[in-house]
């Protein structure tokens, strides 16, 4: 199994930036494609961004494209989500997730693909 711990959430004004980090432990991190999801109060959890095992392939939800950037450091077993130009509608609990895959260049954007989840970190954007 792999354990995931998110950090970096907080309160920020609209237009500001935050950088979320997810630290992985327990298995070989580079064997896992990674993703970020978020869940706003009273809503379903939704896809935000995903990255392949080697970090060379990424994909984003339309709502965050051009504002958020996902990256990973396989030497440090971490994945990050840089969030710029934040909006009040970005307010949510953000979760990182991992899926073991044999495909180096694949990413996954559906929740059911991911077997491992962190506990989440709260992001609140004030207007």
PDB file of C-alpha atoms in Angstrom:
ATOM      1  CA  UNK A   1       0.000   0.000   0.000  1.00  0.00           C
ATOM      2  CA  UNK A   2       0.945   3.619  -0.370  1.00  0.00           C
ATOM      3  CA  UNK A   3       0.152   6.282   2.206  1.00  0.00           C
ATOM      4  CA  UNK A   4      -0.610   9.837   1.101  1.00  0.00           C
ATOM      5  CA  UNK A   5      -0.511  12.995   3.209  1.00  0.00           C
ATOM      6  CA  UNK A   6      -1.594  16.370   1.809  1.00  0.00           C
ATOM      7  CA  UNK A   7      -0.468  19.734   3.094  1.00  0.00           C
ATOM      8  CA  UNK A   8      -0.500  23.370   2.081  1.00  0.00           C
ATOM      9  CA  UNK A   9      -4.172  24.204   2.290  1.00  0.00           C
ATOM     10  CA  UNK A  10      -5.455  27.359   3.915  1.00  0.00           C
ATOM     11  CA  UNK A  11      -7.380  30.586   3.531  1.00  0.00           C
ATOM     12  CA  UNK A  12      -6.536  32.895   0.652  1.00  0.00           C
ATOM     13  CA  UNK A  13      -8.174  35.865  -1.024  1.00  0.00           C
ATOM     14  CA  UNK A  14      -9.533  35.634  -4.530  1.00  0.00           C
ATOM     15  CA  UNK A  15      -6.758  36.117  -7.049  1.00  0.00           C
ATOM     16  CA  UNK A  16      -4.183  34.659  -4.715  1.00  0.00           C
ATOM     17  CA  UNK A  17      -2.126  31.485  -4.918  1.00  0.00           C
ATOM     18  CA  UNK A  18      -1.573  28.330  -2.910  1.00  0.00           C
ATOM     19  CA  UNK A  19       0.674  25.342  -3.408  1.00  0.00           C
ATOM     20  CA  UNK A  20      -0.584  21.969  -2.227  1.00  0.00           C
ATOM     21  CA  UNK A  21       1.807  19.124  -1.636  1.00  0.00           C
ATOM     22  CA  UNK A  22       1.207  15.406  -1.239  1.00  0.00           C
ATOM     23  CA  UNK A  23       3.863  13.186   0.298  1.00  0.00           C
ATOM     24  CA  UNK A  24       3.784   9.488  -0.485  1.00  0.00           C
ATOM     25  CA  UNK A  25       5.284   6.621   1.459  1.00  0.00           C
ATOM     26  CA  UNK A  26       5.165   2.860   1.555  1.00  0.00           C
ATOM     27  CA  UNK A  27       5.872   1.860  -2.031  1.00  0.00           C
ATOM     28  CA  UNK A  28       7.901   2.901  -5.057  1.00  0.00           C
ATOM     29  CA  UNK A  29       6.372   6.259  -5.876  1.00  0.00           C
ATOM     30  CA  UNK A  30       7.376   6.212  -9.523  1.00  0.00           C
ATOM     31  CA  UNK A  31       5.130   3.175 -10.090  1.00  0.00           C
ATOM     32  CA  UNK A  32       2.058   5.312  -9.440  1.00  0.00           C
ATOM     33  CA  UNK A  33       0.161   7.790 -11.548  1.00  0.00           C
ATOM     34  CA  UNK A  34      -1.180  10.580  -9.369  1.00  0.00           C
ATOM     35  CA  UNK A  35      -4.203  12.808  -9.304  1.00  0.00           C
ATOM     36  CA  UNK A  36      -5.829  15.660  -7.421  1.00  0.00           C
ATOM     37  CA  UNK A  37      -9.553  15.793  -6.739  1.00  0.00           C
ATOM     38  CA  UNK A  38     -11.683  18.212  -4.758  1.00  0.00           C
ATOM     39  CA  UNK A  39     -14.985  18.197  -2.948  1.00  0.00           C
ATOM     40  CA  UNK A  40     -16.939  21.337  -2.197  1.00  0.00           C
ATOM     41  CA  UNK A  41     -19.522  21.376   0.616  1.00  0.00           C
ATOM     42  CA  UNK A  42     -22.645  19.491  -0.373  1.00  0.00           C
ATOM     43  CA  UNK A  43     -21.191  18.417  -3.711  1.00  0.00           C
ATOM     44  CA  UNK A  44     -19.601  15.345  -5.207  1.00  0.00           C
ATOM     45  CA  UNK A  45     -15.864  14.905  -5.392  1.00  0.00           C
ATOM     46  CA  UNK A  46     -14.545  16.058  -8.775  1.00  0.00           C
ATOM     47  CA  UNK A  47     -11.394  15.624 -10.781  1.00  0.00           C
ATOM     48  CA  UNK A  48      -8.896  18.490 -10.792  1.00  0.00           C
ATOM     49  CA  UNK A  49      -5.632  17.300 -12.351  1.00  0.00           C
ATOM     50  CA  UNK A  50      -3.618  14.172 -13.050  1.00  0.00           C
ATOM     51  CA  UNK A  51      -0.041  13.294 -13.923  1.00  0.00           C
ATOM     52  CA  UNK A  52       1.668  10.232 -15.340  1.00  0.00           C
ATOM     53  CA  UNK A  53       4.314   8.188 -13.585  1.00  0.00           C
ATOM     54  CA  UNK A  54       7.171  10.006 -15.258  1.00  0.00           C
ATOM     55  CA  UNK A  55       5.580  13.447 -14.969  1.00  0.00           C
ATOM     56  CA  UNK A  56       5.626  13.964 -18.708  1.00  0.00           C
ATOM     57  CA  UNK A  57       1.878  13.773 -19.253  1.00  0.00           C
ATOM     58  CA  UNK A  58      -0.698  15.887 -17.461  1.00  0.00           C
ATOM     59  CA  UNK A  59      -4.367  16.715 -17.786  1.00  0.00           C
ATOM     60  CA  UNK A  60      -6.689  19.203 -16.106  1.00  0.00           C
ATOM     61  CA  UNK A  61     -10.340  19.860 -15.535  1.00  0.00           C
ATOM     62  CA  UNK A  62     -11.581  22.667 -17.755  1.00  0.00           C
ATOM     63  CA  UNK A  63     -12.416  24.752 -14.689  1.00  0.00           C
ATOM     64  CA  UNK A  64      -8.761  24.947 -13.607  1.00  0.00           C
ATOM     65  CA  UNK A  65      -6.935  24.800 -16.924  1.00  0.00           C
ATOM     66  CA  UNK A  66      -4.462  27.651 -17.240  1.00  0.00           C
ATOM     67  CA  UNK A  67      -4.584  28.412 -13.504  1.00  0.00           C
ATOM     68  CA  UNK A  68      -3.431  25.175 -11.844  1.00  0.00           C
ATOM     69  CA  UNK A  69      -0.287  23.153 -12.499  1.00  0.00           C
ATOM     70  CA  UNK A  70       0.367  19.616 -11.333  1.00  0.00           C
ATOM     71  CA  UNK A  71       3.932  18.375 -10.965  1.00  0.00           C
ATOM     72  CA  UNK A  72       5.806  15.577  -9.260  1.00  0.00           C
ATOM     73  CA  UNK A  73       9.259  14.871  -7.894  1.00  0.00           C
ATOM     74  CA  UNK A  74       9.946  11.151  -7.978  1.00  0.00           C
ATOM     75  CA  UNK A  75      13.191  11.620  -6.070  1.00  0.00           C
ATOM     76  CA  UNK A  76      11.257  13.147  -3.153  1.00  0.00           C
ATOM     77  CA  UNK A  77       8.084  11.054  -3.491  1.00  0.00           C
ATOM     78  CA  UNK A  78       5.895  14.114  -3.757  1.00  0.00           C
ATOM     79  CA  UNK A  79       3.248  15.534  -6.043  1.00  0.00           C
ATOM     80  CA  UNK A  80       2.271  19.181  -5.991  1.00  0.00           C
ATOM     81  CA  UNK A  81      -0.611  21.316  -7.188  1.00  0.00           C
ATOM     82  CA  UNK A  82       0.239  24.954  -7.809  1.00  0.00           C
ATOM     83  CA  UNK A  83      -2.962  26.980  -7.765  1.00  0.00           C
ATOM     84  CA  UNK A  84      -2.941  30.521  -9.120  1.00  0.00           C
ATOM     85  CA  UNK A  85      -5.668  33.080  -9.737  1.00  0.00           C
ATOM     86  CA  UNK A  86      -7.846  31.371  -7.168  1.00  0.00           C
ATOM     87  CA  UNK A  87     -11.585  31.933  -7.208  1.00  0.00           C
ATOM     88  CA  UNK A  88     -14.199  31.479  -4.477  1.00  0.00           C
ATOM     89  CA  UNK A  89     -15.539  28.508  -6.417  1.00  0.00           C
ATOM     90  CA  UNK A  90     -12.209  26.748  -5.881  1.00  0.00           C
ATOM     91  CA  UNK A  91     -13.122  26.417  -2.211  1.00  0.00           C
ATOM     92  CA  UNK A  92     -13.113  22.707  -1.374  1.00  0.00           C
ATOM     93  CA  UNK A  93     -11.301  19.904   0.368  1.00  0.00           C
ATOM     94  CA  UNK A  94      -8.502  18.802  -1.944  1.00  0.00           C
ATOM     95  CA  UNK A  95      -7.431  15.172  -2.078  1.00  0.00           C
ATOM     96  CA  UNK A  96      -4.462  13.554  -3.719  1.00  0.00           C
ATOM     97  CA  UNK A  97      -4.808  10.022  -5.025  1.00  0.00           C
ATOM     98  CA  UNK A  98      -2.572   7.308  -6.418  1.00  0.00           C
ATOM     99  CA  UNK A  99      -3.012   4.430  -8.813  1.00  0.00           C
ATOM    100  CA  UNK A 100      -0.408   1.814  -9.529  1.00  0.00           C
ATOM    101  CA  UNK A 101       0.058   1.367 -13.254  1.00  0.00           C
ATOM    102  CA  UNK A 102       2.445  -0.329 -15.618  1.00  0.00           C
ATOM    103  CA  UNK A 103       1.941   2.431 -18.168  1.00  0.00           C
ATOM    104  CA  UNK A 104       4.618   5.082 -17.848  1.00  0.00           C
ATOM    105  CA  UNK A 105       2.856   7.810 -19.819  1.00  0.00           C
ATOM    106  CA  UNK A 106      -0.773   7.347 -18.778  1.00  0.00           C
ATOM    107  CA  UNK A 107      -2.836   9.520 -16.479  1.00  0.00           C
ATOM    108  CA  UNK A 108      -6.301   8.893 -15.079  1.00  0.00           C
ATOM    109  CA  UNK A 109      -9.131  11.320 -14.448  1.00  0.00           C
ATOM    110  CA  UNK A 110     -11.893   9.100 -13.115  1.00  0.00           C
ATOM    111  CA  UNK A 111     -12.154   8.598  -9.393  1.00  0.00           C
ATOM    112  CA  UNK A 112     -12.737   4.857  -9.615  1.00  0.00           C
ATOM    113  CA  UNK A 113      -9.276   4.309 -11.099  1.00  0.00           C
ATOM    114  CA  UNK A 114      -7.567   5.417  -7.909  1.00  0.00           C
ATOM    115  CA  UNK A 115      -6.962   2.944  -5.113  1.00  0.00           C
ATOM    116  CA  UNK A 116      -5.204   5.186  -2.573  1.00  0.00           C
ATOM    117  CA  UNK A 117      -6.330   8.506  -1.149  1.00  0.00           C
ATOM    118  CA  UNK A 118      -5.049  11.078   1.263  1.00  0.00           C
ATOM    119  CA  UNK A 119      -7.102  12.586   4.071  1.00  0.00           C
ATOM    120  CA  UNK A 120      -7.586  15.884   2.281  1.00  0.00           C
ATOM    121  CA  UNK A 121      -6.614  19.490   2.905  1.00  0.00           C
ATOM    122  CA  UNK A 122      -9.024  22.413   3.088  1.00  0.00           C
ATOM    123  CA  UNK A 123      -8.702  25.299   0.651  1.00  0.00           C
ATOM    124  CA  UNK A 124     -10.886  28.334   1.258  1.00  0.00           C
ATOM    125  CA  UNK A 125     -10.928  31.263  -1.147  1.00  0.00           C
ATOM    126  CA  UNK A 126     -12.588  34.424   0.101  1.00  0.00           C
ATOM    127  CA  UNK A 127     -14.132  36.991  -2.220  1.00  0.00           C
TER     128      UNK A 127
END
